[in-house]
Amino acid sequence: MSPLRKLFDFAAQYQIKSTIHGPEDISPVGMAAAIHLGLSIHNFGIQEYAGYTDLTHSVFPHACTFTDGHLHPGQAPWLGVDLDEELAAAHPYEPSYLPLNRLQDGTIHDW
């Protein structure tokens, strides 16, 4: 987080607002870090948030909430995210690719 914070501080000198990518494939750990980072900088612009499945919320219990269009970090210590290791082991990660730019053999083509 420190290098990104330094980058945002540099951008603030030129009145450039921050924006942090937040698709569903970034775990709640990464999202919590992004929320805390956004709260710690002066040039916060926007935070993308795609939401998570119920299973993801169960595997990564977290204090962060999304209410009335706002992300709240919660009151838990550190980033406020835990890991249910038994539930995670029952659902191993399966990588997936955008079908338009990555073929099943891993090659990439222009979309």
mmCIF file of C-alpha atoms in Angstrom:
data_model
loop_
_atom_site.group_PDB
_atom_site.id
_atom_site.type_symbol
_atom_site.label_atom_id
_atom_site.label_comp_id
_atom_site.label_asym_id
_atom_site.label_seq_id
_atom_site.Cartn_x
_atom_site.Cartn_y
_atom_site.Cartn_z
ATOM 1 C CA MET A 1 0.000 0.000 0.000
ATOM 2 C CA SER A 2 2.872 2.379 0.678
ATOM 3 C CA PRO A 3 4.000 2.685 -2.973
ATOM 4 C CA LEU A 4 0.420 3.341 -4.105
ATOM 5 C CA ARG A 5 -0.043 5.913 -1.352
ATOM 6 C CA LYS A 6 3.144 7.674 -2.530
ATOM 7 C CA LEU A 7 1.856 7.633 -6.110
ATOM 8 C CA PHE A 8 -1.450 9.191 -5.045
ATOM 9 C CA ASP A 9 0.423 11.818 -3.006
ATOM 10 C CA PHE A 10 2.465 12.680 -6.103
ATOM 11 C CA ALA A 11 -0.720 12.889 -8.203
ATOM 12 C CA ALA A 12 -2.311 15.202 -5.621
ATOM 13 C CA GLN A 13 0.288 17.858 -6.440
ATOM 14 C CA TYR A 14 -1.301 18.094 -9.890
ATOM 15 C CA GLN A 15 -4.912 17.984 -8.614
ATOM 16 C CA ILE A 16 -5.373 14.435 -9.938
ATOM 17 C CA LYS A 17 -7.988 12.401 -8.090
ATOM 18 C CA SER A 18 -7.480 8.738 -7.237
ATOM 19 C CA THR A 19 -9.452 5.806 -8.534
ATOM 20 C CA ILE A 20 -8.985 2.228 -7.412
ATOM 21 C CA HIS A 21 -10.177 -0.756 -9.425
ATOM 22 C CA GLY A 22 -12.538 -3.029 -7.471
ATOM 23 C CA PRO A 23 -13.785 -5.971 -9.541
ATOM 24 C CA GLU A 24 -15.174 -9.094 -7.906
ATOM 25 C CA ASP A 25 -11.959 -11.037 -8.529
ATOM 26 C CA ILE A 26 -10.130 -8.849 -5.995
ATOM 27 C CA SER A 27 -10.758 -10.480 -2.622
ATOM 28 C CA PRO A 28 -12.269 -8.638 0.342
ATOM 29 C CA VAL A 29 -8.695 -8.313 1.655
ATOM 30 C CA GLY A 30 -7.723 -6.177 -1.343
ATOM 31 C CA MET A 31 -10.989 -4.255 -1.179
ATOM 32 C CA ALA A 32 -10.506 -3.485 2.519
ATOM 33 C CA ALA A 33 -6.991 -2.239 1.769
ATOM 34 C CA ALA A 34 -8.373 -0.029 -1.011
ATOM 35 C CA ILE A 35 -11.050 1.409 1.293
ATOM 36 C CA HIS A 36 -8.506 2.228 3.994
ATOM 37 C CA LEU A 37 -6.153 3.737 1.426
ATOM 38 C CA GLY A 38 -8.937 5.910 0.018
ATOM 39 C CA LEU A 39 -9.708 7.204 3.492
ATOM 40 C CA SER A 40 -6.077 8.101 4.115
ATOM 41 C CA ILE A 41 -5.436 10.330 1.090
ATOM 42 C CA HIS A 42 -6.508 13.885 0.333
ATOM 43 C CA ASN A 43 -7.218 13.359 -3.353
ATOM 44 C CA PHE A 44 -9.704 10.484 -3.129
ATOM 45 C CA GLY A 45 -11.783 10.358 -6.293
ATOM 46 C CA ILE A 46 -13.811 7.168 -6.611
ATOM 47 C CA GLN A 47 -13.658 3.540 -5.509
ATOM 48 C CA GLU A 48 -15.043 0.901 -7.848
ATOM 49 C CA TYR A 49 -16.988 -1.869 -6.097
ATOM 50 C CA ALA A 50 -18.537 -4.823 -7.923
ATOM 51 C CA GLY A 51 -19.776 -6.708 -4.858
ATOM 52 C CA TYR A 52 -19.214 -10.339 -3.871
ATOM 53 C CA THR A 53 -21.100 -13.601 -3.833
ATOM 54 C CA ASP A 54 -22.492 -14.959 -0.572
ATOM 55 C CA LEU A 55 -19.787 -17.650 -0.667
ATOM 56 C CA THR A 56 -17.032 -15.020 -0.852
ATOM 57 C CA HIS A 57 -18.559 -13.195 2.119
ATOM 58 C CA SER A 58 -18.549 -16.519 4.022
ATOM 59 C CA VAL A 59 -14.940 -17.417 3.167
ATOM 60 C CA PHE A 60 -13.721 -13.894 4.005
ATOM 61 C CA PRO A 61 -15.794 -12.594 6.938
ATOM 62 C CA HIS A 62 -15.163 -8.854 7.032
ATOM 63 C CA ALA A 63 -16.179 -5.658 8.758
ATOM 64 C CA CYS A 64 -16.513 -3.634 5.534
ATOM 65 C CA THR A 65 -20.041 -2.774 4.477
ATOM 66 C CA PHE A 66 -21.695 -1.213 1.447
ATOM 67 C CA THR A 67 -24.659 0.900 2.506
ATOM 68 C CA ASP A 68 -26.521 3.622 0.615
ATOM 69 C CA GLY A 69 -23.836 3.781 -2.057
ATOM 70 C CA HIS A 70 -20.982 4.138 0.440
ATOM 71 C CA LEU A 71 -18.245 1.705 1.459
ATOM 72 C CA HIS A 72 -17.544 1.690 5.189
ATOM 73 C CA PRO A 73 -14.386 0.059 6.615
ATOM 74 C CA GLY A 74 -16.017 -1.039 9.876
ATOM 75 C CA GLN A 75 -14.492 -1.023 13.351
ATOM 76 C CA ALA A 76 -12.501 -4.289 13.323
ATOM 77 C CA PRO A 77 -8.724 -4.094 13.863
ATOM 78 C CA TRP A 78 -6.221 -4.085 10.985
ATOM 79 C CA LEU A 79 -8.025 -4.389 7.677
ATOM 80 C CA GLY A 80 -11.015 -6.041 9.326
ATOM 81 C CA VAL A 81 -10.955 -9.201 7.174
ATOM 82 C CA ASP A 82 -10.652 -12.776 8.391
ATOM 83 C CA LEU A 83 -10.365 -16.102 6.530
ATOM 84 C CA ASP A 84 -12.413 -19.245 7.111
ATOM 85 C CA GLU A 85 -9.707 -21.726 6.110
ATOM 86 C CA GLU A 86 -11.952 -24.804 6.245
ATOM 87 C CA LEU A 87 -14.555 -23.237 3.978
ATOM 88 C CA ALA A 88 -11.825 -21.961 1.638
ATOM 89 C CA ALA A 89 -10.328 -25.473 1.400
ATOM 90 C CA ALA A 90 -13.760 -26.845 0.468
ATOM 91 C CA HIS A 91 -13.942 -24.412 -2.469
ATOM 92 C CA PRO A 92 -10.554 -24.342 -4.260
ATOM 93 C CA TYR A 93 -9.810 -21.441 -6.572
ATOM 94 C CA GLU A 94 -10.533 -22.071 -10.239
ATOM 95 C CA PRO A 95 -9.054 -19.450 -12.572
ATOM 96 C CA SER A 96 -11.293 -18.139 -15.316
ATOM 97 C CA TYR A 97 -10.610 -15.913 -18.272
ATOM 98 C CA LEU A 98 -12.551 -13.436 -20.341
ATOM 99 C CA PRO A 99 -13.660 -15.495 -23.336
ATOM 100 C CA LEU A 100 -13.155 -12.563 -25.683
ATOM 101 C CA ASN A 101 -9.450 -11.965 -25.146
ATOM 102 C CA ARG A 102 -8.004 -15.231 -23.826
ATOM 103 C CA LEU A 103 -8.500 -18.597 -25.481
ATOM 104 C CA GLN A 104 -8.616 -21.880 -23.554
ATOM 105 C CA ASP A 105 -4.993 -22.638 -24.506
ATOM 106 C CA GLY A 106 -3.915 -19.383 -22.842
ATOM 107 C CA THR A 107 -3.170 -17.422 -25.997
ATOM 108 C CA ILE A 108 -4.429 -13.870 -26.255
ATOM 109 C CA HIS A 109 -6.073 -12.198 -29.220
ATOM 110 C CA ASP A 110 -7.285 -8.677 -29.933
ATOM 111 C CA TRP A 111 -10.850 -7.980 -28.843
#
